[in-house]
mmCIF file of N, CA and C in Angstrom:
data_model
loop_
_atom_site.group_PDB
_atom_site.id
_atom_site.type_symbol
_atom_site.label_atom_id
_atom_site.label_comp_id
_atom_site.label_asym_id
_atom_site.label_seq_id
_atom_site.Cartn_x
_atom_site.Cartn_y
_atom_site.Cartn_z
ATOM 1 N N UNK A 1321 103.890 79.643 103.821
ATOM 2 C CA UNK A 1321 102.866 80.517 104.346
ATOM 3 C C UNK A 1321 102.303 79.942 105.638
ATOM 4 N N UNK A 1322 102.108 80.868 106.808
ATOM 5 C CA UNK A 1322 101.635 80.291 108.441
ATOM 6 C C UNK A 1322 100.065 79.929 107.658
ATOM 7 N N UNK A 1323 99.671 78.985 108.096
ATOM 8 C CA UNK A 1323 98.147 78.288 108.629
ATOM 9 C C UNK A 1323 97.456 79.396 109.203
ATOM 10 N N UNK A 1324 96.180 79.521 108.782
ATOM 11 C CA UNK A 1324 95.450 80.558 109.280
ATOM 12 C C UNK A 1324 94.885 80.322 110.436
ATOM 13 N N UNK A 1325 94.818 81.198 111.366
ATOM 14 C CA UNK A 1325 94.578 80.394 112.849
ATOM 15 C C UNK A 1325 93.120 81.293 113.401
ATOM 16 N N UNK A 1326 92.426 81.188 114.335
ATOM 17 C CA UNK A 1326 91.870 81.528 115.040
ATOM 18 C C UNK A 1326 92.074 83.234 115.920
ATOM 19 N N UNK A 1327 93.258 82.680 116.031
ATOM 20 C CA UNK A 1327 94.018 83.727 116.831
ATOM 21 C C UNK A 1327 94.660 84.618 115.780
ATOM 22 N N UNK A 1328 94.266 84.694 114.578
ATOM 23 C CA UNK A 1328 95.157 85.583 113.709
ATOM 24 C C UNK A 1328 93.646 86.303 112.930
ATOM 25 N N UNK A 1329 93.269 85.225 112.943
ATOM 26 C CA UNK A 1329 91.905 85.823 112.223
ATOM 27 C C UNK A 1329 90.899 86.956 113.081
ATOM 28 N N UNK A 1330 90.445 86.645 114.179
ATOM 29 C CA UNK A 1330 89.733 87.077 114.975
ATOM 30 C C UNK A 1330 89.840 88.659 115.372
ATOM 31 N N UNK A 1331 91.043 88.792 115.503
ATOM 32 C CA UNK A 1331 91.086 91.039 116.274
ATOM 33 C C UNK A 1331 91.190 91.227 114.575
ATOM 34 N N UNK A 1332 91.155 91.121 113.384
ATOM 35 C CA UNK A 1332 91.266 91.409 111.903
ATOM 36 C C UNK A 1332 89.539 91.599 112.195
ATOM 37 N N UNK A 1333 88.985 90.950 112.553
ATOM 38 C CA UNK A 1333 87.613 90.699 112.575
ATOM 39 C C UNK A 1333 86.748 91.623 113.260
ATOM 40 N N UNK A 1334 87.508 91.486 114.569
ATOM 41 C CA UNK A 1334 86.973 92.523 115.900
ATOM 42 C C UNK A 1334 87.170 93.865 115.217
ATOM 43 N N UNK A 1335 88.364 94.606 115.022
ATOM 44 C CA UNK A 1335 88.891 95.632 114.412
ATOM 45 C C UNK A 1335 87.847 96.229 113.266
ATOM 46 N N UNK A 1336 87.219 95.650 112.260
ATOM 47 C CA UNK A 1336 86.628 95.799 111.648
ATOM 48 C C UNK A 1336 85.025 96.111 112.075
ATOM 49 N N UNK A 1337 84.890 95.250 112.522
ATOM 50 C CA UNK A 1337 83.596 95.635 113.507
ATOM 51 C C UNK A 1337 83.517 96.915 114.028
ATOM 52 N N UNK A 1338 84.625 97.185 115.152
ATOM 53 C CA UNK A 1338 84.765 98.073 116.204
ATOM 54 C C UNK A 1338 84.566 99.467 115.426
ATOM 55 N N UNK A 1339 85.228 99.685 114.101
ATOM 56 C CA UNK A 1339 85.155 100.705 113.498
ATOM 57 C C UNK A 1339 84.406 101.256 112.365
ATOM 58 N N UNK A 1340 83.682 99.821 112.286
ATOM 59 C CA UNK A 1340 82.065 99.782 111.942
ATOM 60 C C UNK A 1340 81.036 100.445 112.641
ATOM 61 N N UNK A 1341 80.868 100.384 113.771
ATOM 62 C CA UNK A 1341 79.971 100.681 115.084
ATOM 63 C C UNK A 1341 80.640 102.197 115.271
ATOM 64 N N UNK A 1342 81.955 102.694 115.439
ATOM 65 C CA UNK A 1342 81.740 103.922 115.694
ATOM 66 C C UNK A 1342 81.851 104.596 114.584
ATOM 67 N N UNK A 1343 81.672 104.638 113.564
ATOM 68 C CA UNK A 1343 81.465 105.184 112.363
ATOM 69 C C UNK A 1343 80.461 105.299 112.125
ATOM 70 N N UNK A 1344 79.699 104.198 112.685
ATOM 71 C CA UNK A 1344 77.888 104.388 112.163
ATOM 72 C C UNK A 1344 77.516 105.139 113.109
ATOM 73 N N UNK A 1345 78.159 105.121 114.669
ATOM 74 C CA UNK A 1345 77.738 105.954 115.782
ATOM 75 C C UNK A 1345 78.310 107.799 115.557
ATOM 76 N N UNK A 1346 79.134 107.873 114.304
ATOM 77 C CA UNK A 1346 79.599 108.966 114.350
ATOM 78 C C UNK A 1346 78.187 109.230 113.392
ATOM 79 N N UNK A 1347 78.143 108.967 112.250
ATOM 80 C CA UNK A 1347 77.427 109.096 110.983
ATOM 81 C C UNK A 1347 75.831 109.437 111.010
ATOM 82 N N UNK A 1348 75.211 108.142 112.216
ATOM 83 C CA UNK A 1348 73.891 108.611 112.581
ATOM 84 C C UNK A 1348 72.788 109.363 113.050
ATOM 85 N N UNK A 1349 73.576 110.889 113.309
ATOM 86 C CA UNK A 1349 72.744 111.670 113.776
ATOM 87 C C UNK A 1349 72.863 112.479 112.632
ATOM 88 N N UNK A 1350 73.885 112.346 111.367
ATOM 89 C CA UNK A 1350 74.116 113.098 110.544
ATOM 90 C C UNK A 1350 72.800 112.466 109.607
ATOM 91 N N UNK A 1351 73.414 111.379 109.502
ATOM 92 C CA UNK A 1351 71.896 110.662 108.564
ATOM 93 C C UNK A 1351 70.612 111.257 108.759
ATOM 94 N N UNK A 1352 70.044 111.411 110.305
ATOM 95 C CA UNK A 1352 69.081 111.322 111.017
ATOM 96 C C UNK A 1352 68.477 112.698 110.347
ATOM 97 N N UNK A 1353 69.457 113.854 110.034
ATOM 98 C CA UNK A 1353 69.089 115.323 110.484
ATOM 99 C C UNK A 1353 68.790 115.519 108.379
ATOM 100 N N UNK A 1354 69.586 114.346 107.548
ATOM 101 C CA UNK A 1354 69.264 114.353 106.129
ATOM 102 C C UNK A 1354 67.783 113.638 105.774
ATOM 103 N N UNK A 1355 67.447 113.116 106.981
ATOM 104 C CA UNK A 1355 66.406 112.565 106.548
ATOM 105 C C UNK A 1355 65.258 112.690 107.161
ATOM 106 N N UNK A 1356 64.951 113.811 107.786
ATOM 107 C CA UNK A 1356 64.358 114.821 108.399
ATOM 108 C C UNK A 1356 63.742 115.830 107.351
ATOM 109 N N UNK A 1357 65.324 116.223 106.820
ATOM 110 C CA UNK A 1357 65.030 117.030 105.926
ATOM 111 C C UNK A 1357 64.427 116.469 104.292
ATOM 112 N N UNK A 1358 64.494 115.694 104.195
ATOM 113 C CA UNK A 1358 63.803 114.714 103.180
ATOM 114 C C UNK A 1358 62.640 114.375 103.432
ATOM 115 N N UNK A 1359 62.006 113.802 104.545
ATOM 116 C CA UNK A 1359 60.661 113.950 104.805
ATOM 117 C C UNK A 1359 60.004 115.027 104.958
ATOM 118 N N UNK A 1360 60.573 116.282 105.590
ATOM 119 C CA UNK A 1360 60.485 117.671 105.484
ATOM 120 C C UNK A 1360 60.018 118.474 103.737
ATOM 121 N N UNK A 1361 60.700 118.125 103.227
ATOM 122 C CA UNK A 1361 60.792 118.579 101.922
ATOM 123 C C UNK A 1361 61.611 119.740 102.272
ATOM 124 N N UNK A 1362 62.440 119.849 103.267
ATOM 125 C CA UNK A 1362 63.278 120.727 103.464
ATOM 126 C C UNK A 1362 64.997 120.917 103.127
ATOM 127 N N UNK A 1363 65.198 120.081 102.658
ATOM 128 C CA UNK A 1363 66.985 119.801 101.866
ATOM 129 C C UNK A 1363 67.425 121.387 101.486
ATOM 130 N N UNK A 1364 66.711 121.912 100.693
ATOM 131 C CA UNK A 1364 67.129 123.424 100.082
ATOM 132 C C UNK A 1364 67.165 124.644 101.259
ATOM 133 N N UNK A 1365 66.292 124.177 102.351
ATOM 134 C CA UNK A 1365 66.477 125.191 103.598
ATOM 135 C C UNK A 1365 67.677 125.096 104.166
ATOM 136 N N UNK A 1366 68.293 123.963 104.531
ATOM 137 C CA UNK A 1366 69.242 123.753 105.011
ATOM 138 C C UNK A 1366 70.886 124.704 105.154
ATOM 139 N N UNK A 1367 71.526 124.866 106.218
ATOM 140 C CA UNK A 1367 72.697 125.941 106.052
ATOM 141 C C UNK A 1367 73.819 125.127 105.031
ATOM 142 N N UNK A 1368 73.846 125.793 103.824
ATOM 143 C CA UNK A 1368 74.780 125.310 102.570
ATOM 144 C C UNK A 1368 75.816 124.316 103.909
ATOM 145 N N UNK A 1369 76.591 125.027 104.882
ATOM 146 C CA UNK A 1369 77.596 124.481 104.996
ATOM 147 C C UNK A 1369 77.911 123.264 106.076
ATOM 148 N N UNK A 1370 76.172 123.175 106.549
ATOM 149 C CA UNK A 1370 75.950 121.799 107.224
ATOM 150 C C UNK A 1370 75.697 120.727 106.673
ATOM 151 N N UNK A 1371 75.090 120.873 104.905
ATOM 152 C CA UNK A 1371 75.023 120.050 104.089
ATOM 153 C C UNK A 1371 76.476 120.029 103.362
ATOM 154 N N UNK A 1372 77.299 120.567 103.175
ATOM 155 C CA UNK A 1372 78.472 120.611 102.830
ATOM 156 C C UNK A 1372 78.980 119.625 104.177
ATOM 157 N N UNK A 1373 79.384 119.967 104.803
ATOM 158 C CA UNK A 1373 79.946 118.861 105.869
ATOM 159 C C UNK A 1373 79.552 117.929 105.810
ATOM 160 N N UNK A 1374 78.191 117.301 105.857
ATOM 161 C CA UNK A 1374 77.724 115.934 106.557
ATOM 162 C C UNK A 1374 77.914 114.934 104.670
ATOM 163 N N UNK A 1375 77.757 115.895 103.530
ATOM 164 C CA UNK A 1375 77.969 114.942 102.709
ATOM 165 C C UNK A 1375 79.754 114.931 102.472
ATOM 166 N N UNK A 1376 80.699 115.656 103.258
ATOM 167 C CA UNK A 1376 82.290 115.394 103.613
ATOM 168 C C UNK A 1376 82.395 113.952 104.619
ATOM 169 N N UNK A 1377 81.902 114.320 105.342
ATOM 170 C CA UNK A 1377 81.311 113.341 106.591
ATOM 171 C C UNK A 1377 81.040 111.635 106.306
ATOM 172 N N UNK A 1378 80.058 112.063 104.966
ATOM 173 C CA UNK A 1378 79.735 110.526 104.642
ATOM 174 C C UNK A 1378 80.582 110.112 103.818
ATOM 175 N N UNK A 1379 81.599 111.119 102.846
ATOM 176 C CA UNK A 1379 82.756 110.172 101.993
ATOM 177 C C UNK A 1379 83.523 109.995 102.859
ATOM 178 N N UNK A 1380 83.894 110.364 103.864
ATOM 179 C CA UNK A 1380 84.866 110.072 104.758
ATOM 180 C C UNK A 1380 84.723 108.591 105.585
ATOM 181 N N UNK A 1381 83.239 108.313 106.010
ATOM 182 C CA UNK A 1381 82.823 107.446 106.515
ATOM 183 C C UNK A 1381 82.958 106.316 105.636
ATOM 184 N N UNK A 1382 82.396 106.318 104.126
ATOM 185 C CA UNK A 1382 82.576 105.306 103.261
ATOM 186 C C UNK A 1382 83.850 105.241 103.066
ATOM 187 N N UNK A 1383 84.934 106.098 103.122
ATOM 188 C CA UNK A 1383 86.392 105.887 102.863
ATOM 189 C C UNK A 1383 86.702 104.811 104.229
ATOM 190 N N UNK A 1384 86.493 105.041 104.860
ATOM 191 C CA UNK A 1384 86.305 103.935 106.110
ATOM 192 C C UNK A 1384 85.902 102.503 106.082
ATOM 193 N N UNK A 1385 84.852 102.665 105.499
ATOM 194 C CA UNK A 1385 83.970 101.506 105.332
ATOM 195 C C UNK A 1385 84.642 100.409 104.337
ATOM 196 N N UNK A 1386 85.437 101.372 103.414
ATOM 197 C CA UNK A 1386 86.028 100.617 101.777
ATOM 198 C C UNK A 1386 87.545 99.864 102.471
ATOM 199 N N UNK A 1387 88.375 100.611 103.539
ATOM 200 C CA UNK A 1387 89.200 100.368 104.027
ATOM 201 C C UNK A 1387 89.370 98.837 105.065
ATOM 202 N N UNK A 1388 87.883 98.767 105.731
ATOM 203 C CA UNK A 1388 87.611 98.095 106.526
ATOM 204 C C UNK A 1388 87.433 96.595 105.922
ATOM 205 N N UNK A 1389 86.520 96.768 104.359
ATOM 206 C CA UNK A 1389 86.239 95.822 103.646
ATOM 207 C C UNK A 1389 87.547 95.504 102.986
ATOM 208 N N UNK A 1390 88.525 96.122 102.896
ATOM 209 C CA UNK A 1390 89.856 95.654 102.377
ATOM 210 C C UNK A 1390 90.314 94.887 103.305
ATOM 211 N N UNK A 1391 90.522 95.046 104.469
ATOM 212 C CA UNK A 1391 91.295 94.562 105.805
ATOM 213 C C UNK A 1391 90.505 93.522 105.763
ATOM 214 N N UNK A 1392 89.180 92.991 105.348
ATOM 215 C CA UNK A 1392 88.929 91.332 105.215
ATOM 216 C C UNK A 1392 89.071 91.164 104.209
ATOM 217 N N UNK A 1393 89.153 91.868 103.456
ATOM 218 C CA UNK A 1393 89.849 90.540 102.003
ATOM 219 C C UNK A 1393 90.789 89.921 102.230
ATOM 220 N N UNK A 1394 92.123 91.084 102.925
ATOM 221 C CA UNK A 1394 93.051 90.578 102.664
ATOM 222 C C UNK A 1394 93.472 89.456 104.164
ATOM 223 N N UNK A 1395 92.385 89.267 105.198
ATOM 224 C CA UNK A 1395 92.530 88.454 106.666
ATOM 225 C C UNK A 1395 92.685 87.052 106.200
ATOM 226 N N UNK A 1396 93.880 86.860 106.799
ATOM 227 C CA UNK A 1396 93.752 84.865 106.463
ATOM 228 C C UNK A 1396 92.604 84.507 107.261
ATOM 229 N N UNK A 1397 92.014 83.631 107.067
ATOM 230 C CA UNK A 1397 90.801 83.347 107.326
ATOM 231 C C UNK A 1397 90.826 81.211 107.329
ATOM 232 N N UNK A 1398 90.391 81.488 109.117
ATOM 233 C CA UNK A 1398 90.700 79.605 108.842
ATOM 234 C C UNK A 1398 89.780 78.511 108.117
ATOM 235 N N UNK A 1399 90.210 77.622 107.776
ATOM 236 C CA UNK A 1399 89.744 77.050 107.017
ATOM 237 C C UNK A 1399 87.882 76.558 107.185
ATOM 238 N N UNK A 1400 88.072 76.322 108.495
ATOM 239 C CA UNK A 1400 86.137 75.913 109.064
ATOM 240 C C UNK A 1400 85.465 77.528 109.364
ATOM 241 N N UNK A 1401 86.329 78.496 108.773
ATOM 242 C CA UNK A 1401 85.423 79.736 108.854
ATOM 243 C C UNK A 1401 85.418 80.548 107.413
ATOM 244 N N UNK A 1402 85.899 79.781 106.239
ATOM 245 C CA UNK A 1402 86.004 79.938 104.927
ATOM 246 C C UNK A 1402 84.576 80.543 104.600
ATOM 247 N N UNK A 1403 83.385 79.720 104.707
ATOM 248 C CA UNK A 1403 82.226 79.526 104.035
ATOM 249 C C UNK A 1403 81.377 81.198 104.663
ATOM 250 N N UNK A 1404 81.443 81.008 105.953
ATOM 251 C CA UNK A 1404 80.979 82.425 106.881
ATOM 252 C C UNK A 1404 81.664 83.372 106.703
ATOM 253 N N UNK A 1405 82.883 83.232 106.184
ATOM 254 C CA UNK A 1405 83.646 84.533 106.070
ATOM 255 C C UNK A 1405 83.314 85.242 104.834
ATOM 256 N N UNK A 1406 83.311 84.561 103.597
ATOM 257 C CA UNK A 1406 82.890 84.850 102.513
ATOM 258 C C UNK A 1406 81.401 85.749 102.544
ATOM 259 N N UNK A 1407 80.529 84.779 103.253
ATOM 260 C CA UNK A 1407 78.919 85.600 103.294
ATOM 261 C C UNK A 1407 79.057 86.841 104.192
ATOM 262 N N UNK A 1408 79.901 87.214 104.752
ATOM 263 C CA UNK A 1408 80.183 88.295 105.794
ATOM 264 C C UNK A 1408 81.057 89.548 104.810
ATOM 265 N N UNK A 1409 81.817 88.823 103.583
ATOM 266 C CA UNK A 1409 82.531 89.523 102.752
ATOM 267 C C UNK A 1409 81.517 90.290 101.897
ATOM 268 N N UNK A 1410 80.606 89.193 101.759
ATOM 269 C CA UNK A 1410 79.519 90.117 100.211
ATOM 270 C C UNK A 1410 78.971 90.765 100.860
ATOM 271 N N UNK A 1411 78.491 90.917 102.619
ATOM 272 C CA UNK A 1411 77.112 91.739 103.084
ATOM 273 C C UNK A 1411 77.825 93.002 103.125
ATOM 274 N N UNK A 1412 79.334 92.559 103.831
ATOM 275 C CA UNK A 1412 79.672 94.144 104.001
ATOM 276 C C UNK A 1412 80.265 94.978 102.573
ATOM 277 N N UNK A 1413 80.186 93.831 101.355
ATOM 278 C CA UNK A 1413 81.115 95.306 100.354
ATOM 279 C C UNK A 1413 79.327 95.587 99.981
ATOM 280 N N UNK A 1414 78.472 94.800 100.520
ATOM 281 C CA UNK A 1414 77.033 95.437 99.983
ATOM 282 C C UNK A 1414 76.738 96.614 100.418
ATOM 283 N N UNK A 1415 76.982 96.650 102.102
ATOM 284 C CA UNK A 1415 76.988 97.600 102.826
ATOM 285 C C UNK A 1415 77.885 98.918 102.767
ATOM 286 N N UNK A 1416 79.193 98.860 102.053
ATOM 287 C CA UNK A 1416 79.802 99.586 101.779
ATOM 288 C C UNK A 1416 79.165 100.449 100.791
ATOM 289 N N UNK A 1417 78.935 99.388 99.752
ATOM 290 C CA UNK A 1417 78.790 100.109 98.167
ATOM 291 C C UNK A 1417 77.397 100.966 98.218
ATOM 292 N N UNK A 1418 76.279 100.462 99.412
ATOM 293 C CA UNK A 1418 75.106 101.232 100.121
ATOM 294 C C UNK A 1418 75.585 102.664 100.889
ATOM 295 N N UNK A 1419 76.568 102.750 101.523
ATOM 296 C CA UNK A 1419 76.825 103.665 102.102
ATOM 297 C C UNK A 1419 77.388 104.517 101.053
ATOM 298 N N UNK A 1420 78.383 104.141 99.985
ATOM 299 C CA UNK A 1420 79.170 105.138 98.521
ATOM 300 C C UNK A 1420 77.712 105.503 97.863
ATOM 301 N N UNK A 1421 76.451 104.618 97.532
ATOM 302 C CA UNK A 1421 75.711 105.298 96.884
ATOM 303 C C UNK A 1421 74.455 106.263 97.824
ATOM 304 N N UNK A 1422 74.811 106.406 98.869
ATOM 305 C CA UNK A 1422 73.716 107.405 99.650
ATOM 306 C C UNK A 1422 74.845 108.736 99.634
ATOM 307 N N UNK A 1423 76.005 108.427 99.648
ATOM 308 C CA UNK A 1423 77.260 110.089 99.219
ATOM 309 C C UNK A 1423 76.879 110.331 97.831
ATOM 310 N N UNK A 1424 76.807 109.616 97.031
ATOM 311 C CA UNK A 1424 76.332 110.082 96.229
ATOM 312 C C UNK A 1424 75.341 110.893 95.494
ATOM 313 N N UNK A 1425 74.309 110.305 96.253
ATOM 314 C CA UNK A 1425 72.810 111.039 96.388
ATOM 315 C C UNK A 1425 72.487 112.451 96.500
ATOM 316 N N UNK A 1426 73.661 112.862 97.495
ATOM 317 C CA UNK A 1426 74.013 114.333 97.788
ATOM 318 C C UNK A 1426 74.679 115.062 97.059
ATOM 319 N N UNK A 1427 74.313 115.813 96.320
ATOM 320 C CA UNK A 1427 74.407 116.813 95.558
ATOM 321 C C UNK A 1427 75.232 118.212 96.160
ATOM 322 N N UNK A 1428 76.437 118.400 96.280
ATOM 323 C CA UNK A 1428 76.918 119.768 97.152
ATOM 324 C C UNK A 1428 76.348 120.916 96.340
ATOM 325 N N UNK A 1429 76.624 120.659 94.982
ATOM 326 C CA UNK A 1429 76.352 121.912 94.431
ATOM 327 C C UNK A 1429 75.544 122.250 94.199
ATOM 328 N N UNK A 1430 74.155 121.996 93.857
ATOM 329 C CA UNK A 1430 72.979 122.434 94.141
ATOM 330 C C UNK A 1430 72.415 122.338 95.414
ATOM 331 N N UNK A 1431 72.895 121.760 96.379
ATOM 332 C CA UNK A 1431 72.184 121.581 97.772
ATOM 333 C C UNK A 1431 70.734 120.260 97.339
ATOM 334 N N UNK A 1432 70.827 119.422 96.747
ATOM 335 C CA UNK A 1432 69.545 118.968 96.457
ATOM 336 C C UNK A 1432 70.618 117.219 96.704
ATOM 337 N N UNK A 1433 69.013 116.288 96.984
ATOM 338 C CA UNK A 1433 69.427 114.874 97.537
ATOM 339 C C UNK A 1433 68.392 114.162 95.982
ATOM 340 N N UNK A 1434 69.342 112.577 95.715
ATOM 341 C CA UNK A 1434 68.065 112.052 94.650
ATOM 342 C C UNK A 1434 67.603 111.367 95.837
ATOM 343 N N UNK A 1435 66.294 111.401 95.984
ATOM 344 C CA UNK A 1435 65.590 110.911 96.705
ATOM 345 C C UNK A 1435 65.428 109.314 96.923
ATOM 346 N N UNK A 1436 65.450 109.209 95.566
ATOM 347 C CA UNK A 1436 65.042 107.813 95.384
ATOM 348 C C UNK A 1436 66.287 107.155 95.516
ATOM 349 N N UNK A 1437 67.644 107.185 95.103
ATOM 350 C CA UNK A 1437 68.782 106.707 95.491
ATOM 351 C C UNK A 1437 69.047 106.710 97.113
ATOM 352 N N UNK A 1438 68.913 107.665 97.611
ATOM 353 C CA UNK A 1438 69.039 108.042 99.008
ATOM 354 C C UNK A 1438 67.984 107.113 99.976
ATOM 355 N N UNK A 1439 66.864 107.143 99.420
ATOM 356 C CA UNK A 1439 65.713 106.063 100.309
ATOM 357 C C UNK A 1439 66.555 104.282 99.645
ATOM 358 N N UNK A 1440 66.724 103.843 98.701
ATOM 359 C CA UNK A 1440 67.122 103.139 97.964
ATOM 360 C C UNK A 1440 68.589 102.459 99.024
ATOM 361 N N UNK A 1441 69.230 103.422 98.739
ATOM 362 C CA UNK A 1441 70.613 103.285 100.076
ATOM 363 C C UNK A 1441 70.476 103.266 101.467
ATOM 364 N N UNK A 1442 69.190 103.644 101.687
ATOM 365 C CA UNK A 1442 69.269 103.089 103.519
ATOM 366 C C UNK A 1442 67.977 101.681 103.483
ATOM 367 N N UNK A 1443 68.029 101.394 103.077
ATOM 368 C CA UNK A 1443 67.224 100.420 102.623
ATOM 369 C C UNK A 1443 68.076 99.198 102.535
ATOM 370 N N UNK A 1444 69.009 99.324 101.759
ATOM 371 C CA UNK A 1444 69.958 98.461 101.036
ATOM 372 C C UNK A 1444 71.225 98.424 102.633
ATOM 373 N N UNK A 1445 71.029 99.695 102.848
ATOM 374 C CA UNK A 1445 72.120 99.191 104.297
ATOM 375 C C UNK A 1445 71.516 98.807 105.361
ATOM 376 N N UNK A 1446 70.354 99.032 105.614
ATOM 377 C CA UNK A 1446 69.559 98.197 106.833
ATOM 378 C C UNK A 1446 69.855 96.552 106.769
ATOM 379 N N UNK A 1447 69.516 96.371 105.104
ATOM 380 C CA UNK A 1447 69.472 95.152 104.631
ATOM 381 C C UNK A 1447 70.618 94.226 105.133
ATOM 382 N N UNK A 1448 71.936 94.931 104.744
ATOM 383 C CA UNK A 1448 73.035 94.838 104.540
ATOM 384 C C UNK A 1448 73.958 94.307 105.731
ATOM 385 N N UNK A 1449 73.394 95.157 106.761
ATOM 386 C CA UNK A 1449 74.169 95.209 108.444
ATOM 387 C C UNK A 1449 73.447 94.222 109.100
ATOM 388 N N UNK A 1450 71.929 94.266 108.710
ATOM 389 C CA UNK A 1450 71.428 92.500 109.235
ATOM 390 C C UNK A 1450 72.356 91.379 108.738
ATOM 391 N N UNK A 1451 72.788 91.516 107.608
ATOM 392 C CA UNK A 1451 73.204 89.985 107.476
ATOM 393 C C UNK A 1451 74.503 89.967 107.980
ATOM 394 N N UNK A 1452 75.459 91.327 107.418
ATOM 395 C CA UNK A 1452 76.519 91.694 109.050
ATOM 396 C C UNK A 1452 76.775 90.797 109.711
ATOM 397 N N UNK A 1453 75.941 91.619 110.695
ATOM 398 C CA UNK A 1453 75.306 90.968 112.090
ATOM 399 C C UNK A 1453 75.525 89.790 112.472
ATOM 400 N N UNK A 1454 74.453 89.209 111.276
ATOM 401 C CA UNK A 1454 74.080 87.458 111.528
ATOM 402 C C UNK A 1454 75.710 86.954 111.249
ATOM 403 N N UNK A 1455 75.786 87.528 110.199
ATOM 404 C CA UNK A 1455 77.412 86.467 109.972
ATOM 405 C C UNK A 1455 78.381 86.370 110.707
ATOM 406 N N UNK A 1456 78.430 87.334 111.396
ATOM 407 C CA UNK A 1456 79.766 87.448 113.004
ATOM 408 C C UNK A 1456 79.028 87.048 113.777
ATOM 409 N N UNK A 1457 78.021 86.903 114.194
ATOM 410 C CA UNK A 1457 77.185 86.024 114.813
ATOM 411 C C UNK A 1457 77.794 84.785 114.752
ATOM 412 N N UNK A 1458 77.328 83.974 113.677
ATOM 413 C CA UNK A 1458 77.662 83.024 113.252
ATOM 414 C C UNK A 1458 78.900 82.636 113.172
ATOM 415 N N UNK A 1459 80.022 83.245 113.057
ATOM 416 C CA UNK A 1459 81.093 83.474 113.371
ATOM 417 C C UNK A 1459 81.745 82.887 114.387
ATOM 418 N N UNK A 1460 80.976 84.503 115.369
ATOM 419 C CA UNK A 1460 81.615 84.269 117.011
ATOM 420 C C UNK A 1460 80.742 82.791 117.158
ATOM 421 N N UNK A 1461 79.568 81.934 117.331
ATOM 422 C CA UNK A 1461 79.213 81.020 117.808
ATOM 423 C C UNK A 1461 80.489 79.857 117.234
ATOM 424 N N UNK A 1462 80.713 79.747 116.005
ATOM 425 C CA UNK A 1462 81.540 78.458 115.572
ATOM 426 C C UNK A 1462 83.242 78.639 115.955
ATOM 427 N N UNK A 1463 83.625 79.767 116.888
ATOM 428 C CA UNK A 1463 84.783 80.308 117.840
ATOM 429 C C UNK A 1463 84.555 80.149 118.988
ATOM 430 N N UNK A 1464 83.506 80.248 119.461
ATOM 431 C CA UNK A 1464 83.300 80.147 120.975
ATOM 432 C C UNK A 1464 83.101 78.746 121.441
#
């Protein structure tokens, strides 16, 4: 088996990121307009088939997200980036499994959101993408 290198690890890394960021950049105005309508008390006004989309939208996005978190399990990963890689592994299947339980929340067939799961899940992914963050942070500094 090749030695895990720097150079093997790293675009596995970038890649993941990259399609992190435009997924959340696709996702966030969709979020924005569910949680509008949640402070609204407006969810049931909503056109059936814009709430039909955006909760298509978000399994699609978490189908993304689950894909992305696979592609680091399976990244050789070098040995002095073992310890950071791991804490970067739990934030994002946290962040994942935050994003599967806010699709969930959404209800197609009644048009109705659980509230408390849904506040619960952006909560848990705010949480989640900070430590993200910090860990490719931490990352890129012990690469650079």
């Amino acid at each position: 088996m090749r030695k895990a290198t720097v150079q093997t690890y790293m675009p596995v890394l970038s890649k993941v990121i990259e399609s992190t960021e435009k997924m959340g950049d696709q996702l966030n105005p969709l979020f924005e307009k569910l949680r509008q309508a949640v402070d609204d008390n407006a969810v049931a006004q909503m056109v059936p088939a814009e709430f039909n989309d955006i909760q298509m939208e978000f399994s699609d996005g978490t189908e993304q997200y689950q894909k992305n978190l696979a592609q680091l399990k399976k990244a050789q990963v070098p040995v002095r980036l073992i310890g950071r890689h791991r804490n970067l592994l739990a934030a994002y299947e946290t962040y994942t499994n935050a994003c599967a339980a806010m699709t969930a929340s959404l209800n197609v067939d009644d048009q109705t959101i659980d509230v408390d799961t849904f506040n619960q899940a952006e909560k848990d992914q705010e949480a989640a993408m900070e430590r993200v963050s910090g860990d490719v942070q931490r990352i890129m500094n012990v690469v650079m």
